[in-house]
Amino acid sequence: MGKRDNRVAYINPIAAARARGPAQNSGPTIQDYLGRPRPTWEELKEQLDKKKKGSRALADFEDKMNERWKKVLAKNREKLLGDKEKEKDKKTTDKEKEEKKEKKEKKKKQKKKSNRHSSSSSSSSSSDSSSSSSSESENEDEKKSVKKKRKKKKLVARRASDVSEEESDAESKKKKKSKIKEEGDKDKSCVPQEDKSRRRKRKAERSCRDSSSEFSVDSEGEDGAEAKKKKRSSEEKDKIMDKSKKKRKKKHKKHGRKKKKKAASQSDSELD
């Protein structure tokens, strides 16, 4: 099977463009752009002046909007001011109503007092009975108030006594605790010096024992390590000696073989 032909035809782009001929004009050229109509300096000045001044329609629109906003603001101000005035009027009316009520109550009380005085002047008996009843009611009120005051005083005294009892109990507990602590300190201080010396001796003996045991353990460990090192060194020496002996034996064997070969060669030469 032969190879497939994958070659492609190459076209020179310049030659192809020349074969096509000149390109068609599709749109304005550079010369058209450079030769375009341009405004004069006076026309340009007029345009700039118009831009600075702005349009009249926009100015009229802004004036109308400002007038509308002014009207809206005036309405809102009137509403707010009217609400404030209404609140003030309500407050004044409420005050007037309260004053009227107070005046009416005062008048009623005065009428009642005048009626009482008129009834007392009309009949002495009725006045005596009314005075006795009023005095009895006053006496009862006074008794009730006195009882209430006494109860309050008793409650206050009880509370004060309870508080004082609690404080005294707390102080007594503190004193007991302090006494117990002082007694314990005294007992500790009253211990004889002999007991202290004995304790010190025991502590010294224990420390000596602990130190001796630690020293013995350390010495045993050091001795064991030294013995291990000696064993290792002796084993290494033995291995080295064995190796040297084996090498010597090999050398002697080789030397003997060479001597035998030489003797055999000499005997063969003599025979010849």
Short mmCIF file of N, CA, C and O in Angstrom, two decimals, residues 24-132:
data_model
loop_
_atom_site.label_atom_id
_atom_site.label_comp_id
_atom_site.label_asym_id
_atom_site.label_seq_id
_atom_site.Cartn_x
_atom_site.Cartn_y
_atom_site.Cartn_z
N GLN A 24 -13.20 47.54 -4.73
CA GLN A 24 -14.29 48.48 -4.95
C GLN A 24 -14.42 49.42 -3.76
O GLN A 24 -14.22 49.02 -2.60
N ASN A 25 -14.80 50.72 -4.00
CA ASN A 25 -14.97 51.70 -2.94
C ASN A 25 -16.28 51.43 -2.21
O ASN A 25 -17.36 51.60 -2.77
N SER A 26 -16.16 51.01 -0.94
CA SER A 26 -17.36 50.74 -0.12
C SER A 26 -17.36 51.72 1.04
O SER A 26 -16.92 51.40 2.16
N GLY A 27 -17.79 53.01 0.82
CA GLY A 27 -17.84 53.98 1.90
C GLY A 27 -16.93 55.16 1.62
O GLY A 27 -16.21 55.20 0.63
N PRO A 28 -16.97 56.16 2.59
CA PRO A 28 -16.15 57.37 2.40
C PRO A 28 -14.67 57.08 2.60
O PRO A 28 -14.28 56.24 3.42
N THR A 29 -13.89 57.82 1.91
CA THR A 29 -12.45 57.67 2.00
C THR A 29 -11.89 58.70 2.96
O THR A 29 -12.61 59.54 3.52
N ILE A 30 -10.56 58.69 3.16
CA ILE A 30 -9.89 59.63 4.05
C ILE A 30 -10.00 61.05 3.50
O ILE A 30 -10.17 62.03 4.25
N GLN A 31 -9.94 61.17 2.19
CA GLN A 31 -10.04 62.51 1.58
C GLN A 31 -11.42 63.12 1.82
O GLN A 31 -11.55 64.32 2.08
N ASP A 32 -12.45 62.26 1.75
CA ASP A 32 -13.80 62.76 2.06
C ASP A 32 -13.88 63.28 3.48
O ASP A 32 -14.53 64.29 3.77
N TYR A 33 -13.24 62.55 4.46
CA TYR A 33 -13.28 62.95 5.87
C TYR A 33 -12.54 64.28 6.07
O TYR A 33 -13.01 65.16 6.81
N LEU A 34 -11.38 64.44 5.43
CA LEU A 34 -10.63 65.69 5.58
C LEU A 34 -11.32 66.87 4.91
O LEU A 34 -11.23 68.01 5.38
N GLY A 35 -12.05 66.62 3.84
CA GLY A 35 -12.73 67.71 3.13
C GLY A 35 -14.17 67.87 3.56
O GLY A 35 -14.99 68.36 2.77
N ARG A 36 -14.53 67.50 4.79
CA ARG A 36 -15.92 67.63 5.27
C ARG A 36 -16.23 69.10 5.56
O ARG A 36 -15.31 69.89 5.85
N PRO A 37 -17.51 69.51 5.52
CA PRO A 37 -17.87 70.91 5.80
C PRO A 37 -17.73 71.21 7.29
O PRO A 37 -18.21 70.46 8.13
N ARG A 38 -17.10 72.34 7.61
CA ARG A 38 -16.87 72.73 9.00
C ARG A 38 -17.47 74.10 9.25
O ARG A 38 -17.52 74.94 8.35
N PRO A 39 -17.94 74.33 10.55
CA PRO A 39 -18.54 75.64 10.86
C PRO A 39 -17.46 76.71 10.99
O PRO A 39 -16.31 76.44 11.34
N THR A 40 -17.89 77.95 10.75
CA THR A 40 -16.97 79.07 10.88
C THR A 40 -16.80 79.45 12.35
O THR A 40 -17.52 78.94 13.23
N TRP A 41 -15.86 80.33 12.63
CA TRP A 41 -15.58 80.74 14.01
C TRP A 41 -16.77 81.48 14.62
O TRP A 41 -17.09 81.31 15.80
N GLU A 42 -17.47 82.29 13.83
CA GLU A 42 -18.63 83.02 14.35
C GLU A 42 -19.76 82.07 14.73
O GLU A 42 -20.42 82.23 15.76
N GLU A 43 -20.03 81.09 13.84
CA GLU A 43 -21.08 80.10 14.16
C GLU A 43 -20.74 79.32 15.43
O GLU A 43 -21.62 79.03 16.26
N LEU A 44 -19.48 78.98 15.61
CA LEU A 44 -19.08 78.24 16.80
C LEU A 44 -19.27 79.09 18.06
O LEU A 44 -19.71 78.58 19.12
N LYS A 45 -18.96 80.39 17.99
CA LYS A 45 -19.17 81.28 19.13
C LYS A 45 -20.64 81.34 19.51
O LYS A 45 -21.01 81.32 20.69
N GLU A 46 -21.51 81.43 18.53
CA GLU A 46 -22.95 81.48 18.79
C GLU A 46 -23.42 80.21 19.51
O GLU A 46 -24.23 80.26 20.46
N GLN A 47 -22.91 79.06 19.06
CA GLN A 47 -23.29 77.80 19.71
C GLN A 47 -22.85 77.77 21.18
O GLN A 47 -23.60 77.33 22.07
N LEU A 48 -21.63 78.22 21.44
CA LEU A 48 -21.13 78.24 22.82
C LEU A 48 -21.94 79.18 23.70
O LEU A 48 -22.24 78.87 24.87
N ASP A 49 -22.32 80.35 23.16
CA ASP A 49 -23.14 81.29 23.94
C ASP A 49 -24.49 80.69 24.28
O ASP A 49 -25.01 80.86 25.40
N LYS A 50 -25.08 79.96 23.36
CA LYS A 50 -26.37 79.31 23.63
C LYS A 50 -26.26 78.27 24.74
O LYS A 50 -27.13 78.14 25.60
N LYS A 51 -25.15 77.52 24.70
CA LYS A 51 -24.96 76.50 25.74
C LYS A 51 -24.81 77.14 27.11
O LYS A 51 -25.32 76.64 28.11
N LYS A 52 -24.08 78.29 27.18
CA LYS A 52 -23.89 78.95 28.46
C LYS A 52 -25.21 79.51 29.00
O LYS A 52 -25.51 79.42 30.19
N LYS A 53 -25.97 80.14 28.15
CA LYS A 53 -27.24 80.72 28.59
C LYS A 53 -28.25 79.66 28.97
O LYS A 53 -29.00 79.82 29.93
N GLY A 54 -28.29 78.57 28.26
CA GLY A 54 -29.29 77.54 28.52
C GLY A 54 -30.58 77.84 27.80
O GLY A 54 -30.84 78.95 27.34
N SER A 55 -31.44 76.86 27.78
CA SER A 55 -32.70 77.01 27.05
C SER A 55 -33.74 77.70 27.93
O SER A 55 -33.76 77.56 29.13
N ARG A 56 -34.63 78.47 27.30
CA ARG A 56 -35.68 79.18 28.04
C ARG A 56 -36.73 78.22 28.59
O ARG A 56 -37.29 78.43 29.67
N ALA A 57 -36.98 77.16 27.85
CA ALA A 57 -38.00 76.19 28.30
C ALA A 57 -37.60 75.57 29.63
O ALA A 57 -38.42 75.39 30.54
N LEU A 58 -36.32 75.23 29.78
CA LEU A 58 -35.86 74.63 31.04
C LEU A 58 -35.98 75.63 32.19
O LEU A 58 -36.40 75.27 33.31
N ALA A 59 -35.65 76.90 31.93
CA ALA A 59 -35.75 77.91 32.98
C ALA A 59 -37.20 78.08 33.41
O ALA A 59 -37.52 78.18 34.61
N ASP A 60 -38.14 78.11 32.44
CA ASP A 60 -39.56 78.25 32.77
C ASP A 60 -40.04 77.05 33.59
O ASP A 60 -40.80 77.20 34.57
N PHE A 61 -39.60 75.87 33.22
CA PHE A 61 -39.99 74.66 33.95
C PHE A 61 -39.50 74.71 35.41
O PHE A 61 -40.24 74.38 36.35
N GLU A 62 -38.26 75.16 35.59
CA GLU A 62 -37.72 75.27 36.95
C GLU A 62 -38.50 76.28 37.78
O GLU A 62 -38.79 76.04 38.97
N ASP A 63 -38.89 77.40 37.19
CA ASP A 63 -39.66 78.41 37.93
C ASP A 63 -41.01 77.85 38.36
O ASP A 63 -41.46 78.08 39.50
N LYS A 64 -41.68 77.12 37.46
CA LYS A 64 -42.98 76.54 37.81
C LYS A 64 -42.86 75.53 38.96
O LYS A 64 -43.68 75.51 39.88
N MET A 65 -41.82 74.69 38.89
CA MET A 65 -41.63 73.70 39.94
C MET A 65 -41.35 74.37 41.28
O MET A 65 -41.86 73.93 42.34
N ASN A 66 -40.60 75.45 41.28
CA ASN A 66 -40.31 76.16 42.52
C ASN A 66 -41.58 76.74 43.13
O ASN A 66 -41.80 76.70 44.35
N GLU A 67 -42.46 77.31 42.29
CA GLU A 67 -43.72 77.85 42.78
C GLU A 67 -44.60 76.76 43.40
O GLU A 67 -45.22 76.95 44.45
N ARG A 68 -44.64 75.59 42.75
CA ARG A 68 -45.44 74.48 43.30
C ARG A 68 -44.91 74.04 44.66
O ARG A 68 -45.67 73.83 45.61
N TRP A 69 -43.58 73.95 44.76
CA TRP A 69 -43.01 73.52 46.03
C TRP A 69 -43.28 74.54 47.13
O TRP A 69 -43.50 74.17 48.29
N LYS A 70 -43.26 75.81 46.79
CA LYS A 70 -43.56 76.84 47.77
C LYS A 70 -44.98 76.68 48.31
O LYS A 70 -45.23 76.80 49.51
N LYS A 71 -45.92 76.40 47.42
CA LYS A 71 -47.31 76.21 47.84
C LYS A 71 -47.44 75.00 48.77
O LYS A 71 -48.14 75.05 49.79
N VAL A 72 -46.79 73.89 48.40
CA VAL A 72 -46.86 72.68 49.22
C VAL A 72 -46.28 72.91 50.61
O VAL A 72 -46.83 72.48 51.64
N LEU A 73 -45.16 73.64 50.66
CA LEU A 73 -44.53 73.94 51.95
C LEU A 73 -45.44 74.82 52.81
O LEU A 73 -45.55 74.63 54.03
N ALA A 74 -46.09 75.78 52.20
CA ALA A 74 -47.00 76.66 52.96
C ALA A 74 -48.16 75.86 53.55
O ALA A 74 -48.54 76.05 54.72
N LYS A 75 -48.71 74.91 52.78
CA LYS A 75 -49.82 74.08 53.30
C LYS A 75 -49.35 73.23 54.49
O LYS A 75 -50.05 73.13 55.51
N ASN A 76 -48.18 72.63 54.35
CA ASN A 76 -47.67 71.80 55.45
C ASN A 76 -47.42 72.61 56.71
O ASN A 76 -47.69 72.17 57.84
N ARG A 77 -46.91 73.84 56.54
CA ARG A 77 -46.69 74.70 57.71
C ARG A 77 -48.01 75.04 58.39
O ARG A 77 -48.12 75.03 59.62
N GLU A 78 -49.02 75.36 57.60
CA GLU A 78 -50.33 75.69 58.19
C GLU A 78 -50.90 74.50 58.97
O GLU A 78 -51.46 74.66 60.06
N LYS A 79 -50.72 73.29 58.40
CA LYS A 79 -51.22 72.10 59.11
C LYS A 79 -50.53 71.91 60.44
O LYS A 79 -51.15 71.67 61.48
N LEU A 80 -49.20 72.02 60.43
CA LEU A 80 -48.43 71.83 61.67
C LEU A 80 -48.80 72.88 62.71
O LEU A 80 -49.00 72.57 63.90
N LEU A 81 -48.89 74.13 62.26
CA LEU A 81 -49.25 75.19 63.21
C LEU A 81 -50.66 75.00 63.74
O LEU A 81 -50.93 75.23 64.94
N GLY A 82 -51.59 74.56 62.89
CA GLY A 82 -52.96 74.31 63.34
C GLY A 82 -53.02 73.18 64.36
O GLY A 82 -53.75 73.26 65.37
N ASP A 83 -52.24 72.12 64.15
CA ASP A 83 -52.22 71.02 65.12
C ASP A 83 -51.70 71.49 66.47
O ASP A 83 -52.24 71.13 67.52
N LYS A 84 -50.65 72.32 66.45
CA LYS A 84 -50.11 72.82 67.71
C LYS A 84 -51.13 73.69 68.44
O LYS A 84 -51.30 73.60 69.67
N GLU A 85 -51.82 74.54 67.70
CA GLU A 85 -52.84 75.41 68.32
C GLU A 85 -53.97 74.57 68.92
O GLU A 85 -54.48 74.87 70.01
N LYS A 86 -54.35 73.48 68.21
CA LYS A 86 -55.41 72.62 68.73
C LYS A 86 -54.99 71.96 70.04
O LYS A 86 -55.77 71.85 70.98
N GLU A 87 -53.74 71.51 70.09
CA GLU A 87 -53.25 70.89 71.32
C GLU A 87 -53.27 71.88 72.48
O GLU A 87 -53.65 71.55 73.61
N LYS A 88 -52.86 73.12 72.20
CA LYS A 88 -52.90 74.14 73.24
C LYS A 88 -54.33 74.39 73.72
O LYS A 88 -54.59 74.54 74.92
N ASP A 89 -55.27 74.48 72.78
CA ASP A 89 -56.67 74.70 73.15
C ASP A 89 -57.19 73.55 74.00
O ASP A 89 -57.92 73.77 74.99
N LYS A 90 -56.81 72.31 73.65
CA LYS A 90 -57.27 71.15 74.44
C LYS A 90 -56.73 71.23 75.87
O LYS A 90 -57.43 70.96 76.84
N LYS A 91 -55.47 71.62 75.99
CA LYS A 91 -54.88 71.71 77.33
C LYS A 91 -55.59 72.76 78.17
O LYS A 91 -55.90 72.55 79.34
N THR A 92 -55.88 73.91 77.55
CA THR A 92 -56.56 74.99 78.29
C THR A 92 -57.96 74.55 78.70
O THR A 92 -58.41 74.81 79.82
N THR A 93 -58.68 73.87 77.81
CA THR A 93 -60.03 73.41 78.14
C THR A 93 -60.00 72.37 79.26
O THR A 93 -60.85 72.39 80.16
N ASP A 94 -59.01 71.49 79.22
CA ASP A 94 -58.90 70.49 80.29
C ASP A 94 -58.64 71.16 81.64
O ASP A 94 -59.23 70.78 82.67
N LYS A 95 -57.77 72.15 81.64
CA LYS A 95 -57.50 72.86 82.89
C LYS A 95 -58.75 73.56 83.42
O LYS A 95 -59.05 73.54 84.62
N GLU A 96 -59.50 74.20 82.51
CA GLU A 96 -60.73 74.89 82.92
C GLU A 96 -61.73 73.91 83.51
O GLU A 96 -62.39 74.19 84.53
N LYS A 97 -61.85 72.71 82.89
CA LYS A 97 -62.78 71.71 83.41
C LYS A 97 -62.38 71.25 84.81
O LYS A 97 -63.22 71.11 85.71
N GLU A 98 -61.09 71.03 85.01
CA GLU A 98 -60.62 70.60 86.33
C GLU A 98 -60.89 71.67 87.39
O GLU A 98 -61.30 71.37 88.51
N GLU A 99 -60.65 72.94 87.02
CA GLU A 99 -60.91 74.03 87.97
C GLU A 99 -62.40 74.10 88.33
O GLU A 99 -62.76 74.32 89.50
N LYS A 100 -63.25 73.90 87.33
CA LYS A 100 -64.69 73.93 87.60
C LYS A 100 -65.10 72.82 88.55
O LYS A 100 -65.89 73.01 89.48
N LYS A 101 -64.52 71.60 88.33
CA LYS A 101 -64.85 70.47 89.20
C LYS A 101 -64.43 70.75 90.65
O LYS A 101 -65.16 70.47 91.61
N GLU A 102 -63.24 71.30 90.80
CA GLU A 102 -62.75 71.63 92.14
C GLU A 102 -63.65 72.65 92.82
O GLU A 102 -63.97 72.54 94.02
N LYS A 103 -64.08 73.65 92.08
CA LYS A 103 -64.98 74.67 92.65
C LYS A 103 -66.30 74.05 93.09
O LYS A 103 -66.84 74.36 94.18
N LYS A 104 -66.85 73.14 92.27
CA LYS A 104 -68.11 72.48 92.63
C LYS A 104 -67.97 71.67 93.90
O LYS A 104 -68.84 71.68 94.79
N GLU A 105 -66.85 70.93 94.02
CA GLU A 105 -66.63 70.12 95.22
C GLU A 105 -66.52 70.99 96.46
O GLU A 105 -67.06 70.66 97.54
N LYS A 106 -65.82 72.11 96.35
CA LYS A 106 -65.70 73.02 97.48
C LYS A 106 -67.08 73.55 97.91
O LYS A 106 -67.40 73.65 99.11
N LYS A 107 -67.90 73.91 96.92
CA LYS A 107 -69.25 74.42 97.23
C LYS A 107 -70.08 73.37 97.95
O LYS A 107 -70.79 73.66 98.92
N LYS A 108 -69.98 72.11 97.50
CA LYS A 108 -70.74 71.03 98.16
C LYS A 108 -70.32 70.87 99.61
O LYS A 108 -71.15 70.71 100.51
N LYS A 109 -69.00 70.91 99.86
CA LYS A 109 -68.51 70.77 101.23
C LYS A 109 -69.02 71.91 102.11
O LYS A 109 -69.42 71.71 103.26
N GLN A 110 -69.00 73.12 101.58
CA GLN A 110 -69.48 74.27 102.35
C GLN A 110 -70.97 74.14 102.67
O GLN A 110 -71.41 74.48 103.78
N LYS A 111 -71.75 73.66 101.71
CA LYS A 111 -73.18 73.46 101.95
C LYS A 111 -73.42 72.45 103.06
O LYS A 111 -74.29 72.63 103.94
N LYS A 112 -72.62 71.35 103.04
CA LYS A 112 -72.79 70.33 104.08
C LYS A 112 -72.48 70.91 105.46
O LYS A 112 -73.20 70.67 106.44
N LYS A 113 -71.42 71.70 105.53
CA LYS A 113 -71.06 72.31 106.82
C LYS A 113 -72.15 73.26 107.31
O LYS A 113 -72.52 73.29 108.48
N SER A 114 -72.68 74.05 106.38
CA SER A 114 -73.75 74.99 106.76
C SER A 114 -75.00 74.24 107.23
O SER A 114 -75.66 74.66 108.19
N ASN A 115 -75.33 73.14 106.56
CA ASN A 115 -76.48 72.33 106.99
C ASN A 115 -76.26 71.78 108.38
O ASN A 115 -77.19 71.75 109.20
N ARG A 116 -75.05 71.35 108.71
CA ARG A 116 -74.76 70.83 110.05
C ARG A 116 -74.95 71.92 111.09
O ARG A 116 -75.57 71.72 112.16
N HIS A 117 -74.42 73.12 110.80
CA HIS A 117 -74.55 74.21 111.77
C HIS A 117 -76.01 74.62 111.97
O HIS A 117 -76.46 74.91 113.09
N SER A 118 -76.78 74.63 110.89
CA SER A 118 -78.21 75.00 111.00
C SER A 118 -78.97 73.99 111.83
O SER A 118 -79.83 74.34 112.65
N SER A 119 -78.68 72.71 111.62
CA SER A 119 -79.36 71.67 112.40
C SER A 119 -78.99 71.77 113.87
O SER A 119 -79.84 71.57 114.76
N SER A 120 -77.76 72.11 114.19
CA SER A 120 -77.33 72.25 115.61
C SER A 120 -78.02 73.44 116.27
O SER A 120 -78.41 73.39 117.44
N SER A 121 -78.18 74.54 115.56
CA SER A 121 -78.84 75.72 116.14
C SER A 121 -80.34 75.49 116.32
O SER A 121 -80.95 76.05 117.21
N SER A 122 -81.00 74.71 115.48
CA SER A 122 -82.44 74.45 115.57
C SER A 122 -82.81 73.73 116.84
O SER A 122 -83.78 74.05 117.50
N SER A 123 -82.08 72.73 117.25
CA SER A 123 -82.44 71.96 118.46
C SER A 123 -81.17 71.56 119.19
O SER A 123 -80.23 71.04 118.58
N SER A 124 -81.16 71.84 120.49
CA SER A 124 -79.98 71.55 121.30
C SER A 124 -79.83 70.05 121.51
O SER A 124 -78.72 69.50 121.53
N SER A 125 -81.02 69.39 121.62
CA SER A 125 -80.95 67.95 121.87
C SER A 125 -80.33 67.22 120.67
O SER A 125 -79.48 66.32 120.81
N SER A 126 -80.83 67.67 119.50
CA SER A 126 -80.28 67.04 118.29
C SER A 126 -78.79 67.35 118.15
O SER A 126 -77.98 66.53 117.72
N SER A 127 -78.41 68.61 118.59
CA SER A 127 -77.00 68.98 118.52
C SER A 127 -76.17 68.14 119.48
O SER A 127 -75.05 67.71 119.15
N ASP A 128 -76.78 67.91 120.69
CA ASP A 128 -76.03 67.10 121.67
C ASP A 128 -75.81 65.68 121.14
O ASP A 128 -74.72 65.12 121.26
N SER A 129 -76.91 65.14 120.58
CA SER A 129 -76.80 63.77 120.08
C SER A 129 -75.80 63.69 118.91
O SER A 129 -74.97 62.77 118.80
N SER A 130 -75.91 64.76 118.02
CA SER A 130 -75.00 64.74 116.87
C SER A 130 -73.56 64.94 117.31
O SER A 130 -72.62 64.33 116.81
N SER A 131 -73.39 65.85 118.32
CA SER A 131 -72.02 66.09 118.82
C SER A 131 -71.48 64.84 119.50
O SER A 131 -70.30 64.50 119.34
N SER A 132 -72.37 64.16 120.24
CA SER A 132 -71.90 62.94 120.91
C SER A 132 -71.52 61.87 119.88
O SER A 132 -70.51 61.18 120.01
#
